mmCIF file of C-alpha atoms and ligand atoms in Angstrom:
data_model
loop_
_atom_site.group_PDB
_atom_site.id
_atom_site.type_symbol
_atom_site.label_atom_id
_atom_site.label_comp_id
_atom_site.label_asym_id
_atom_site.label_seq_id
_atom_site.Cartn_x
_atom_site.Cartn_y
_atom_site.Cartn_z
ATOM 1 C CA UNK A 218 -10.566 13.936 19.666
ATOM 2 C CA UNK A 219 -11.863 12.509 16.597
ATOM 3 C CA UNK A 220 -11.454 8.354 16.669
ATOM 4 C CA UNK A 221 -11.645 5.132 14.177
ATOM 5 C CA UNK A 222 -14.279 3.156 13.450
ATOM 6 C CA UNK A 223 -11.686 0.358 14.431
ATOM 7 C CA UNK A 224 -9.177 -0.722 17.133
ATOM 8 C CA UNK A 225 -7.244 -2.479 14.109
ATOM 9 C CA UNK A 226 -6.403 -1.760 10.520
ATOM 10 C CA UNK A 227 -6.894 -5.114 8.649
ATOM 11 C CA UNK A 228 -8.019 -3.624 5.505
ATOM 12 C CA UNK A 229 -9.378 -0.724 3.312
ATOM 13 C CA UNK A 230 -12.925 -2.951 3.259
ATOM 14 C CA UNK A 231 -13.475 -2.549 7.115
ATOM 15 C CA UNK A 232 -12.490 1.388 6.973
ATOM 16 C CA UNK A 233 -15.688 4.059 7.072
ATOM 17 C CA UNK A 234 -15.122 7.196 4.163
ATOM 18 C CA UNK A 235 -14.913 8.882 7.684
ATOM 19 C CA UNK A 236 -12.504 7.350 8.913
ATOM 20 C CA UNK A 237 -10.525 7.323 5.571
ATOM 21 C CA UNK A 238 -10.731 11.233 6.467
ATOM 22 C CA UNK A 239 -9.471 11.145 9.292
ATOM 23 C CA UNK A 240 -6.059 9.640 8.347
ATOM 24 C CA UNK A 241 -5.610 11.912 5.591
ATOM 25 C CA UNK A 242 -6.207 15.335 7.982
ATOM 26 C CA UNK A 243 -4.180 13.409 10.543
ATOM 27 C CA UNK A 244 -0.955 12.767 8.573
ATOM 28 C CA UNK A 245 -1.259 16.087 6.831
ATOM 29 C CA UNK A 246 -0.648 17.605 10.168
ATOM 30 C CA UNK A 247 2.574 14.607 10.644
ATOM 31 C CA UNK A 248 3.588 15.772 7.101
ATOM 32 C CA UNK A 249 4.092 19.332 8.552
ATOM 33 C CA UNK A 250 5.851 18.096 11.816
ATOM 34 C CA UNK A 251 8.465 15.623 9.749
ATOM 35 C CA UNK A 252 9.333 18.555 7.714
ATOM 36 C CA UNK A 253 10.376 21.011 10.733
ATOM 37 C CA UNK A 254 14.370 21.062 11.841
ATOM 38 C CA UNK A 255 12.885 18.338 14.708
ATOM 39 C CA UNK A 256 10.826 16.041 12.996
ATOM 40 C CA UNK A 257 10.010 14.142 16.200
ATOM 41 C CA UNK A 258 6.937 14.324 18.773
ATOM 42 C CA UNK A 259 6.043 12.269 21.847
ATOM 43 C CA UNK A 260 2.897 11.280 20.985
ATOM 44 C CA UNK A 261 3.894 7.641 21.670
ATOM 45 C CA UNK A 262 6.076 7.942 24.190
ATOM 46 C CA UNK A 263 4.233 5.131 26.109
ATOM 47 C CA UNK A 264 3.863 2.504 23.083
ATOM 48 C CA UNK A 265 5.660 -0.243 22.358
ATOM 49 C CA UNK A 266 5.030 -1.703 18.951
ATOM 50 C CA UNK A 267 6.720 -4.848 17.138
ATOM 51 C CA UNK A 268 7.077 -4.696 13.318
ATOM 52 C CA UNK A 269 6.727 -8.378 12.755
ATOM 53 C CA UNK A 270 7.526 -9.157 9.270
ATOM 54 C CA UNK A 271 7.754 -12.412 7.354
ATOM 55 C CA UNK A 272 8.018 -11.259 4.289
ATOM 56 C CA UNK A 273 10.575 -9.369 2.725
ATOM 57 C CA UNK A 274 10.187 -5.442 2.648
ATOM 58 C CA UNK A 275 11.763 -2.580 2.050
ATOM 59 C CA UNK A 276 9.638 0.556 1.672
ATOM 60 C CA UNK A 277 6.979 -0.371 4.268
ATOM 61 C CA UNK A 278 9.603 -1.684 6.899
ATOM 62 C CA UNK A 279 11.536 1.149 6.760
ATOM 63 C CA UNK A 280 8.888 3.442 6.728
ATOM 64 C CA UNK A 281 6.902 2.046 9.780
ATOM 65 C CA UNK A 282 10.434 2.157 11.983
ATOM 66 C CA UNK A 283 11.048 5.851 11.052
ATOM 67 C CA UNK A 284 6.978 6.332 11.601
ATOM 68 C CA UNK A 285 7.090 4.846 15.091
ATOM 69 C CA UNK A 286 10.786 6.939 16.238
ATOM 70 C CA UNK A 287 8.908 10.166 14.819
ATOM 71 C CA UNK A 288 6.262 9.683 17.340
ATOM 72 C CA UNK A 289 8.769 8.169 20.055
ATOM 73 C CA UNK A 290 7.526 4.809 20.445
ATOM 74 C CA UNK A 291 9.609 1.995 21.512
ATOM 75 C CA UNK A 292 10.340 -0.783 18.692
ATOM 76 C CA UNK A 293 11.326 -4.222 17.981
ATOM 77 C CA UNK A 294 11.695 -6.177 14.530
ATOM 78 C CA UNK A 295 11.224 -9.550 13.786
ATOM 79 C CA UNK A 296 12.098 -11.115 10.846
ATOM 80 C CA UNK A 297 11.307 -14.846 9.895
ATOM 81 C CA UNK A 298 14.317 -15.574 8.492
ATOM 82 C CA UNK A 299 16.729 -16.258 11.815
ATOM 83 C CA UNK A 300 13.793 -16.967 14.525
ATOM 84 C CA UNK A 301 12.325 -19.646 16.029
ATOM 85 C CA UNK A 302 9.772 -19.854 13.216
ATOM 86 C CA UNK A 303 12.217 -21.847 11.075
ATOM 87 C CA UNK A 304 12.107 -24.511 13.998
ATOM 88 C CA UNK A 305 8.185 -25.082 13.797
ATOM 89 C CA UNK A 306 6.759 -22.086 16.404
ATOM 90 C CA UNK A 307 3.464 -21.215 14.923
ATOM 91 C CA UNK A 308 2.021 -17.724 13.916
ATOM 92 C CA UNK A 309 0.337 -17.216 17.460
ATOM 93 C CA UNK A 310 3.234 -18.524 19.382
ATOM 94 C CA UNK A 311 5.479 -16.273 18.007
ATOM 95 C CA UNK A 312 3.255 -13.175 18.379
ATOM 96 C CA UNK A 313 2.366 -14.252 21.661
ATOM 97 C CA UNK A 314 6.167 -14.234 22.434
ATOM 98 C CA UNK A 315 6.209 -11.262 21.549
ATOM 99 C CA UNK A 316 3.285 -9.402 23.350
ATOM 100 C CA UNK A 317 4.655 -11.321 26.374
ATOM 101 C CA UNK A 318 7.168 -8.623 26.452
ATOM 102 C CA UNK A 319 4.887 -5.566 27.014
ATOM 103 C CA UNK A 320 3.547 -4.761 23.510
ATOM 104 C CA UNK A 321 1.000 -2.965 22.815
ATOM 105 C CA UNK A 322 0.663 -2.661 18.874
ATOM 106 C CA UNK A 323 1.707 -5.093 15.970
ATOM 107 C CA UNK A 324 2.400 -4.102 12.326
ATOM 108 C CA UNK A 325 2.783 -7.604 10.409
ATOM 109 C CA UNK A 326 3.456 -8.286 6.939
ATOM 110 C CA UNK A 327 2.670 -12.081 6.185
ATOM 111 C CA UNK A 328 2.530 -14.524 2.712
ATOM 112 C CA UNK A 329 -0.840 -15.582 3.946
ATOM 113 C CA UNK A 330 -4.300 -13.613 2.740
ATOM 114 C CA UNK A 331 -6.008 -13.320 6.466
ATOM 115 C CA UNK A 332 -3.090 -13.439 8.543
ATOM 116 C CA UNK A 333 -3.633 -10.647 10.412
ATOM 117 C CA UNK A 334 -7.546 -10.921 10.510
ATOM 118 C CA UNK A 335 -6.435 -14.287 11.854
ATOM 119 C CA UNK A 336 -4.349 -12.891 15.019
ATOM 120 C CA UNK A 337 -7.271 -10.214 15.882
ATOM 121 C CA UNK A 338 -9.324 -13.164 16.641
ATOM 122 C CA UNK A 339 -6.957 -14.467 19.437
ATOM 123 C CA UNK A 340 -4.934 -11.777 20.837
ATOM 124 C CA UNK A 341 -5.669 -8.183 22.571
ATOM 125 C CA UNK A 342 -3.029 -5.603 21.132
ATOM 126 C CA UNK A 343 -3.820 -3.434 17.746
ATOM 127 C CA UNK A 344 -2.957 -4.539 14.720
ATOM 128 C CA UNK A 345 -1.763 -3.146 11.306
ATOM 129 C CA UNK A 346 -1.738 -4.901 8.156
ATOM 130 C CA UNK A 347 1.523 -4.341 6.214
ATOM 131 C CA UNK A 348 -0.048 -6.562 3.478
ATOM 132 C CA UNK A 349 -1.145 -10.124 3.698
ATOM 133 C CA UNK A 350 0.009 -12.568 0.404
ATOM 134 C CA UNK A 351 -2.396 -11.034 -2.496
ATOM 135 C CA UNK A 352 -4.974 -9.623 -0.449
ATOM 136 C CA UNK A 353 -4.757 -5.932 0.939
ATOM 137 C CA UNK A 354 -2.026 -3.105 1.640
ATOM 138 C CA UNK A 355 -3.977 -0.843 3.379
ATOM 139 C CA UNK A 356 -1.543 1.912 4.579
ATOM 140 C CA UNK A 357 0.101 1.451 0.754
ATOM 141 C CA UNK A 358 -3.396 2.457 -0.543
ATOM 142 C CA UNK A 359 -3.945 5.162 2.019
ATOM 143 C CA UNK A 360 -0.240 6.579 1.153
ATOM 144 C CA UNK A 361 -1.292 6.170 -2.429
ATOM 145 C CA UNK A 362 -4.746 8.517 -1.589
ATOM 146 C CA UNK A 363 -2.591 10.937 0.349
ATOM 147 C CA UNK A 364 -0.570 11.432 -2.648
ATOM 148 C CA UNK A 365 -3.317 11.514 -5.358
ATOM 149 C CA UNK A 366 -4.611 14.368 -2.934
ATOM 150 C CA UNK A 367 -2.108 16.484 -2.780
ATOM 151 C CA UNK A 368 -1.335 16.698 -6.746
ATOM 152 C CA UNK A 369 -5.071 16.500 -7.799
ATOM 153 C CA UNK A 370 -7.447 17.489 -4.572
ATOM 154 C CA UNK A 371 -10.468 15.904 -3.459
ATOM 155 C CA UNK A 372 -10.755 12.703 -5.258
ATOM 156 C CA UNK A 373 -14.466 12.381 -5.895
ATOM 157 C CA UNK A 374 -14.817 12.044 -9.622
ATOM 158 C CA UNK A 375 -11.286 11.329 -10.236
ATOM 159 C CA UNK A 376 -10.304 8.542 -12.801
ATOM 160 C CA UNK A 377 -7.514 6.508 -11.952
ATOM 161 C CA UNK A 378 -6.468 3.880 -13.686
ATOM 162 C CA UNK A 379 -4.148 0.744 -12.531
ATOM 163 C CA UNK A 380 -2.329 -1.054 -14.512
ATOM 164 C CA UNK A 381 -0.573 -3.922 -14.530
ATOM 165 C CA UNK A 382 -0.484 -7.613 -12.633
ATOM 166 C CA UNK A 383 -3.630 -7.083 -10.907
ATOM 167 C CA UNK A 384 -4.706 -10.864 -10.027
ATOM 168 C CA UNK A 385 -1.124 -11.124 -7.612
ATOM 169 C CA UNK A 386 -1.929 -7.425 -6.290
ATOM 170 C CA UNK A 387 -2.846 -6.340 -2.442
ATOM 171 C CA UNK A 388 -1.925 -3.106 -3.902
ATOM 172 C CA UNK A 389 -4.608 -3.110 -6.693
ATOM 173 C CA UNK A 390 -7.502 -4.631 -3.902
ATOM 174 C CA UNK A 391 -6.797 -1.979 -1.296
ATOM 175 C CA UNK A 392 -6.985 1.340 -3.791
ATOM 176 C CA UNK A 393 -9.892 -0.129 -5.606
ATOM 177 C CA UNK A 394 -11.661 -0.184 -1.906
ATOM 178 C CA UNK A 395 -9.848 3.328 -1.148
ATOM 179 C CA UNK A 396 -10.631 5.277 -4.015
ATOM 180 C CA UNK A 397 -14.311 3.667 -4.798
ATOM 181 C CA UNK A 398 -14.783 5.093 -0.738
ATOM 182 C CA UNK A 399 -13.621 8.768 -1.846
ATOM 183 C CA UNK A 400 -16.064 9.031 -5.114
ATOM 184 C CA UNK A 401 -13.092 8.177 -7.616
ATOM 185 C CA UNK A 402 -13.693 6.480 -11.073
ATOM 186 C CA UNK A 403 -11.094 3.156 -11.082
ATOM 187 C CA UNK A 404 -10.146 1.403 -14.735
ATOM 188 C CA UNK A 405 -8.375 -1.641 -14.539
ATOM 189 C CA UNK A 406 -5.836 -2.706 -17.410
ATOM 190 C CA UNK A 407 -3.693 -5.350 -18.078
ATOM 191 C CA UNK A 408 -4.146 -8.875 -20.163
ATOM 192 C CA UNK A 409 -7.040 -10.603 -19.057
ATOM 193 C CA UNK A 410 -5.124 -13.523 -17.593
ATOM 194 C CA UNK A 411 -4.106 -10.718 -15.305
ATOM 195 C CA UNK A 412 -7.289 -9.556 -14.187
ATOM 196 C CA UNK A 413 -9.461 -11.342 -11.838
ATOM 197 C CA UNK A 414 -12.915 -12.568 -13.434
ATOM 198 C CA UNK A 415 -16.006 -11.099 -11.347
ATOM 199 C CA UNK A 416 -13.629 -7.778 -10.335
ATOM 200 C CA UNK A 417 -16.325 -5.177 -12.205
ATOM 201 C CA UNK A 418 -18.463 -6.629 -9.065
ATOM 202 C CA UNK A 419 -16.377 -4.036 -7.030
ATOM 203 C CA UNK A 420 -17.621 -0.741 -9.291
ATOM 204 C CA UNK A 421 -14.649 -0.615 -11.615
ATOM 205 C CA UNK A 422 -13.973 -0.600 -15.371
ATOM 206 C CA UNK A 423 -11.958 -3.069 -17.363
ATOM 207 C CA UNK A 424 -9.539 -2.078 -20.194
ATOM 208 C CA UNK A 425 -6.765 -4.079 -22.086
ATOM 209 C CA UNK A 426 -5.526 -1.079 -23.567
ATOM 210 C CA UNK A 427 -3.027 0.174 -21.832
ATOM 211 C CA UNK A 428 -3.231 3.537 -24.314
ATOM 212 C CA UNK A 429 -6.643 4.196 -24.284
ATOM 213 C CA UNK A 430 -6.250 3.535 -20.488
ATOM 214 C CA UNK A 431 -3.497 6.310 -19.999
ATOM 215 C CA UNK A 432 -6.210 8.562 -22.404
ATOM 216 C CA UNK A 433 -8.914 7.861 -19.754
ATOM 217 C CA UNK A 434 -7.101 8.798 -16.830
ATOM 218 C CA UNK A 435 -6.020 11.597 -14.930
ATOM 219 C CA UNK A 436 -3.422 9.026 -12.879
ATOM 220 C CA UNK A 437 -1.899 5.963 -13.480
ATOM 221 C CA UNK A 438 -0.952 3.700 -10.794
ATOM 222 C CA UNK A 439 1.595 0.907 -12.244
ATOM 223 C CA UNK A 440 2.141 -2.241 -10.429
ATOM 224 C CA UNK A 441 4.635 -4.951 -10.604
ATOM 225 C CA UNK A 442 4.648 -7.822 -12.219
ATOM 226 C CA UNK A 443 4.820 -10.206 -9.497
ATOM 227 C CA UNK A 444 6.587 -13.421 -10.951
ATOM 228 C CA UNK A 445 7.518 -14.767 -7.484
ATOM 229 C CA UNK A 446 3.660 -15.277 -7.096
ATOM 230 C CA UNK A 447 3.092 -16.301 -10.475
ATOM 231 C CA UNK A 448 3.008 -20.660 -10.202
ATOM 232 C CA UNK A 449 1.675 -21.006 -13.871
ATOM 233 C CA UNK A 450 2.738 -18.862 -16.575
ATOM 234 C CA UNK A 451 0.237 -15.469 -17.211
ATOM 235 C CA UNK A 452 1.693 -14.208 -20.803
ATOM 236 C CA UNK A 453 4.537 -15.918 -23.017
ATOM 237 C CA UNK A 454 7.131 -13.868 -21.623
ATOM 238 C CA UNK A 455 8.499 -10.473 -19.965
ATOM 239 C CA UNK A 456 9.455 -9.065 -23.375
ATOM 240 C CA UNK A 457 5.840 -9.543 -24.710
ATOM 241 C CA UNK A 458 4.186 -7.872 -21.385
ATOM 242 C CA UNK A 459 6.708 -5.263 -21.337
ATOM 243 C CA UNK A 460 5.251 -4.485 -25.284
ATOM 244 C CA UNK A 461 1.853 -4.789 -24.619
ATOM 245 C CA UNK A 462 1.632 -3.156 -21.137
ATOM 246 C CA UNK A 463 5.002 -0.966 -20.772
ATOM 247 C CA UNK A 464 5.109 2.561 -20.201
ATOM 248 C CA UNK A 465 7.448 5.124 -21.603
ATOM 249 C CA UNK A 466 8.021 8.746 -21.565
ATOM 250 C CA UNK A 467 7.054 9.269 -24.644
ATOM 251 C CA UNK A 468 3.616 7.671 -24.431
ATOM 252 C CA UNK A 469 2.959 10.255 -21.235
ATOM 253 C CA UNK A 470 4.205 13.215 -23.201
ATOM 254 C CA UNK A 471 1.838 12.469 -25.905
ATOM 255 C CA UNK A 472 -0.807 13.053 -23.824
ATOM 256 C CA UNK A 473 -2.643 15.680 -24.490
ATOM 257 C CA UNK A 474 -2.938 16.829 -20.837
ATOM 258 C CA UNK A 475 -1.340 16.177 -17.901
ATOM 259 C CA UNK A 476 -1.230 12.778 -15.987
ATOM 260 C CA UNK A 477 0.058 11.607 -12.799
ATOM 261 C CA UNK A 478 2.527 8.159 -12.634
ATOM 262 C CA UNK A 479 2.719 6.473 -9.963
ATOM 263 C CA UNK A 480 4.232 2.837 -8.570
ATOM 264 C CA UNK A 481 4.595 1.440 -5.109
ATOM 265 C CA UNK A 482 7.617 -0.357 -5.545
ATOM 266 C CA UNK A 483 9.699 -2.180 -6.071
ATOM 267 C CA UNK A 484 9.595 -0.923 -9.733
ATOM 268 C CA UNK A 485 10.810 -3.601 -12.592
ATOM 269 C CA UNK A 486 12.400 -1.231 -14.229
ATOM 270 C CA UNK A 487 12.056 -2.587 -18.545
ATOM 271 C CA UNK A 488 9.440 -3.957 -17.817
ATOM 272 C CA UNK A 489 6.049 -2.118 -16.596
ATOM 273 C CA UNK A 490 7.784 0.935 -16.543
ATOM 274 C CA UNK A 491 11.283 2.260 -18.432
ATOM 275 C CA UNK A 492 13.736 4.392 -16.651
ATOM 276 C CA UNK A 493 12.583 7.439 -18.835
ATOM 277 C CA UNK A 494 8.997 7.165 -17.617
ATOM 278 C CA UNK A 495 10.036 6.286 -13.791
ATOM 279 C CA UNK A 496 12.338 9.323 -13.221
ATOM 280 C CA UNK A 497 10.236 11.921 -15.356
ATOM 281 C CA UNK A 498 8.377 14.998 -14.151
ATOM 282 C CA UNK A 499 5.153 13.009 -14.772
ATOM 283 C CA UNK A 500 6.233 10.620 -11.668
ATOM 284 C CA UNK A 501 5.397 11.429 -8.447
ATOM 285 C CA UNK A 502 7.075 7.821 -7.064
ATOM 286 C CA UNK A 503 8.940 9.135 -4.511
ATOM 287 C CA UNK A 504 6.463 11.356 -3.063
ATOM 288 C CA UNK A 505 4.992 8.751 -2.506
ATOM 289 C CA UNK A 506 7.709 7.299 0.031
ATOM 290 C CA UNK A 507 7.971 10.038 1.507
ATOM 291 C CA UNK A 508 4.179 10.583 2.378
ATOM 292 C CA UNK A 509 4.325 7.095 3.823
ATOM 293 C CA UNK A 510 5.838 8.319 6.909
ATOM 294 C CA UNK A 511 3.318 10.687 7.600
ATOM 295 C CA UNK A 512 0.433 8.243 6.922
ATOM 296 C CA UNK A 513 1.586 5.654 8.764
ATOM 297 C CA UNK A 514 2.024 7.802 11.680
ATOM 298 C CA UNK A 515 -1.285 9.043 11.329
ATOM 299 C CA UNK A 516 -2.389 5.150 11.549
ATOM 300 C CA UNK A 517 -0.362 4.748 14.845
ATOM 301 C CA UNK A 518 -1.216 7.457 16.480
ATOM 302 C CA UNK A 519 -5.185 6.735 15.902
ATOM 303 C CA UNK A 520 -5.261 3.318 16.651
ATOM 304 C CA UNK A 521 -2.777 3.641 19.831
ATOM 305 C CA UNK A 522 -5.503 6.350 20.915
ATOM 306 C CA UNK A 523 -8.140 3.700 20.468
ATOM 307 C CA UNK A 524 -6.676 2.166 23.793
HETATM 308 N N1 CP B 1923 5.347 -0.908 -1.654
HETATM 309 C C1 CP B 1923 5.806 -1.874 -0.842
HETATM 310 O O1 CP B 1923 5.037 -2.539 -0.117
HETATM 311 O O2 CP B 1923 7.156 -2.051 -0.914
HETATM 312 P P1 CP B 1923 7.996 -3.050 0.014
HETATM 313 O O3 CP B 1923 7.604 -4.459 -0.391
HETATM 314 O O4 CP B 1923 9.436 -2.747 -0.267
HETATM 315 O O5 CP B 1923 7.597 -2.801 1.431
#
C-alpha cells in the first residue's frame, strides 16, 4: 500500500505533490463506496478518534463524524464550551485526558495558529488539523482540489482565483499551498487592506479587481468576510465591500465562458456572494460538502495506516 509522507496532517506546507495524490485517488475510491445502498466499510474498525473542537463548526464537524462512522471508527466530541477548559485545564491536559482513554487519532480545530503543530510536539497519537485561528485548513483545501478536479481535471495550468478576506483566511493559505503543489495559476483579489503584504512571495498574482479577476479565471473560490477576526476596521463598511467585491449572477453569466463558483462556508449571503450567484448552475458549493466526506476519509484512513 501506498503511504504519507507524514504520520500527521498539520498543513498543506508539510504535504509532498505525492502525497497530495494520494488523497485525491484515495477518496475517489470513498466517493464511490458513500454512494452505494451501504455507504459504510470497516476500514477503522480498530480506531478510536476524538474530534476535539474549540471552535465553532459546522461543515467540518459534521463531516469528520460521518467520515469516521463510514469507515467504522469509534468517536468522541469535545467541545470547549461545557468542559473543564472553562475552569483553567490547559491544551495538553485536556488532550492528554483524552488519549488517556485509548485514542488513537485527534482531529482539532483551535483559535490559535500552531495549535496542533504544538500538540505533535508532546503527544504520540495522529493528528488532523481542522484549521488553526488564520493559519491553514488543510482537508478544506484538499476538499476544495477534489472538487476543482472533478469539474475541470488535472489542475496543472489551471487559474483560480480567490477572492475575498484573505488576511483572516486558513482557507486562502492552505489552497494557495494546494494548488501552487498541483501546477495551478492562483490570483488573489480583494482590497489591499485585505491582502497580506509579502503574499506574491508564495507564487501568486494580486488583483483588486474583482471583474477582471472573474475574466482571468476558470474558478473562483469566494471566502468570507471574517468580521469576528477583524479587531480594527478593514473597509468603511459591509455595504461598500459587498459593492466593490460582491458577486452576482449576472456578473458570471456575462462571462464569456464558463466559470466555476465556489465557497467553503459559511456563506454571508449580501455580502461576498448574493443568493442568485450562490444557488446558480455556476456553483458547485455543495459539491463541495459532499466531497468532504470522502476526503476526509481518505485522510483517516492514510494516516491511521501510518500506525
Ligand atoms: N468550511 C468550514 O470550515 O466550515 P465550518 O466552520 O462550518 O466547519
Amino acid at each position: 500500500m501506498q503511504k504519507l509522507s507524514t504520520r500527521h496532517l498539520l498543513g498543506i506546507k508539510d504535504l509532498t505533490p505525492e502525497d497530495i495524490e494520494l488523497i485525491m485517488a484515495t477518496a475517489t475510491e470513498f466517493k464511490e463506496v458513500i454512494n452505494r445502498p451501504i455507504k459504510k466499510v470497516p476500514s477503522l474498525r480498530d480506531v478510536t478518534i476524538a474530534n476535539v473542537f474549540f471552535e465553532n463548526s459546522t461543515r467540518t464537524r459534521l463531516s469528520f463524524e460521518l467520515a469516521e462512522k463510514r469507515l467504522s471508527a469509534d468517536t468522541l466530541s469535545f467541545s470547549a464550551a461545557g468542559s473543564s477548559v472553562k475552569k483553567g485545564e490547559t491544551l495538553l491536559d485536556t488532550v492528554n485526558n483524552i488519549l488517556a482513554m485509548k485514542v488513537d487519532m485527534i482531529v482539532m480545530r483551535h483559535a490559535s495558529p500552531g495549535a496542533p503543530h504544538y500538540l505533535s510536539k508532546h503527544i504520540s497519537a495522529n493528528i488532523v488539523n481542522a484549521g488553526d485561528g488564520t493559519h491553514e485548513h488543510p482537508t478544506q483545501a484538499l476538499l476544495d482540489s477534489f472538487s476543482m478536479r472533478e469539474k475541470l481535471g488535472d489542475l496543472a495550468g489551471k487559474k483560480i482565483a480567490i477572492i475575498g478576506d484573505i488576511l483572516h483566511s486558513r482557507v486562502a493559505l492552505s489552497n494557495i499551498f494546494a494548488l501552487k503543489k498541483q501546477g495551478a495559476e492562483v490570483m488573489l483579489c480583494g482590497p489591499s487592506t485585505l491582502i497580506p503584504r509579502h503574499i506574491t512571495e508564495l507564487g501568486v498574482k494580486v488583483c483588486h479587481d474583482v471583474k477582471k479577476a472573474l475574466a482571468w479565471c476558470d474558478v473562483a473560490n469566494v471566502l468570507r468576510i471574517q468580521l469576528e477576526r477583524q479587531q480594527i476596521k478593514y473597509f468603511p463598511s459591509l455595504r461598500e465591500y459587498s459593492l466593490y467585491y460582491g458577486i452576482n449572477k449576472k456578473m458570471l453569466d456575462e462571462l464569456d465562458k464558463e466559470i466555476v463558483l465556489m465557497h467553503p462556508g459559511p456563506i454571508n449571503r449580501g455580502v461576498e456572494l448574493t443568493s442568485d450567484a450562490a444557488d446558480s448552475h455556476h456553483s458547485i458549493i455543495l459539491d463541495q460538502v459532499e466531497n468532504g466526506v470522502a476526503v476526509r476519509m481518505a485522510v483517516l484512513y492514510l494516516l491511521a495506516a501510518q500506525n
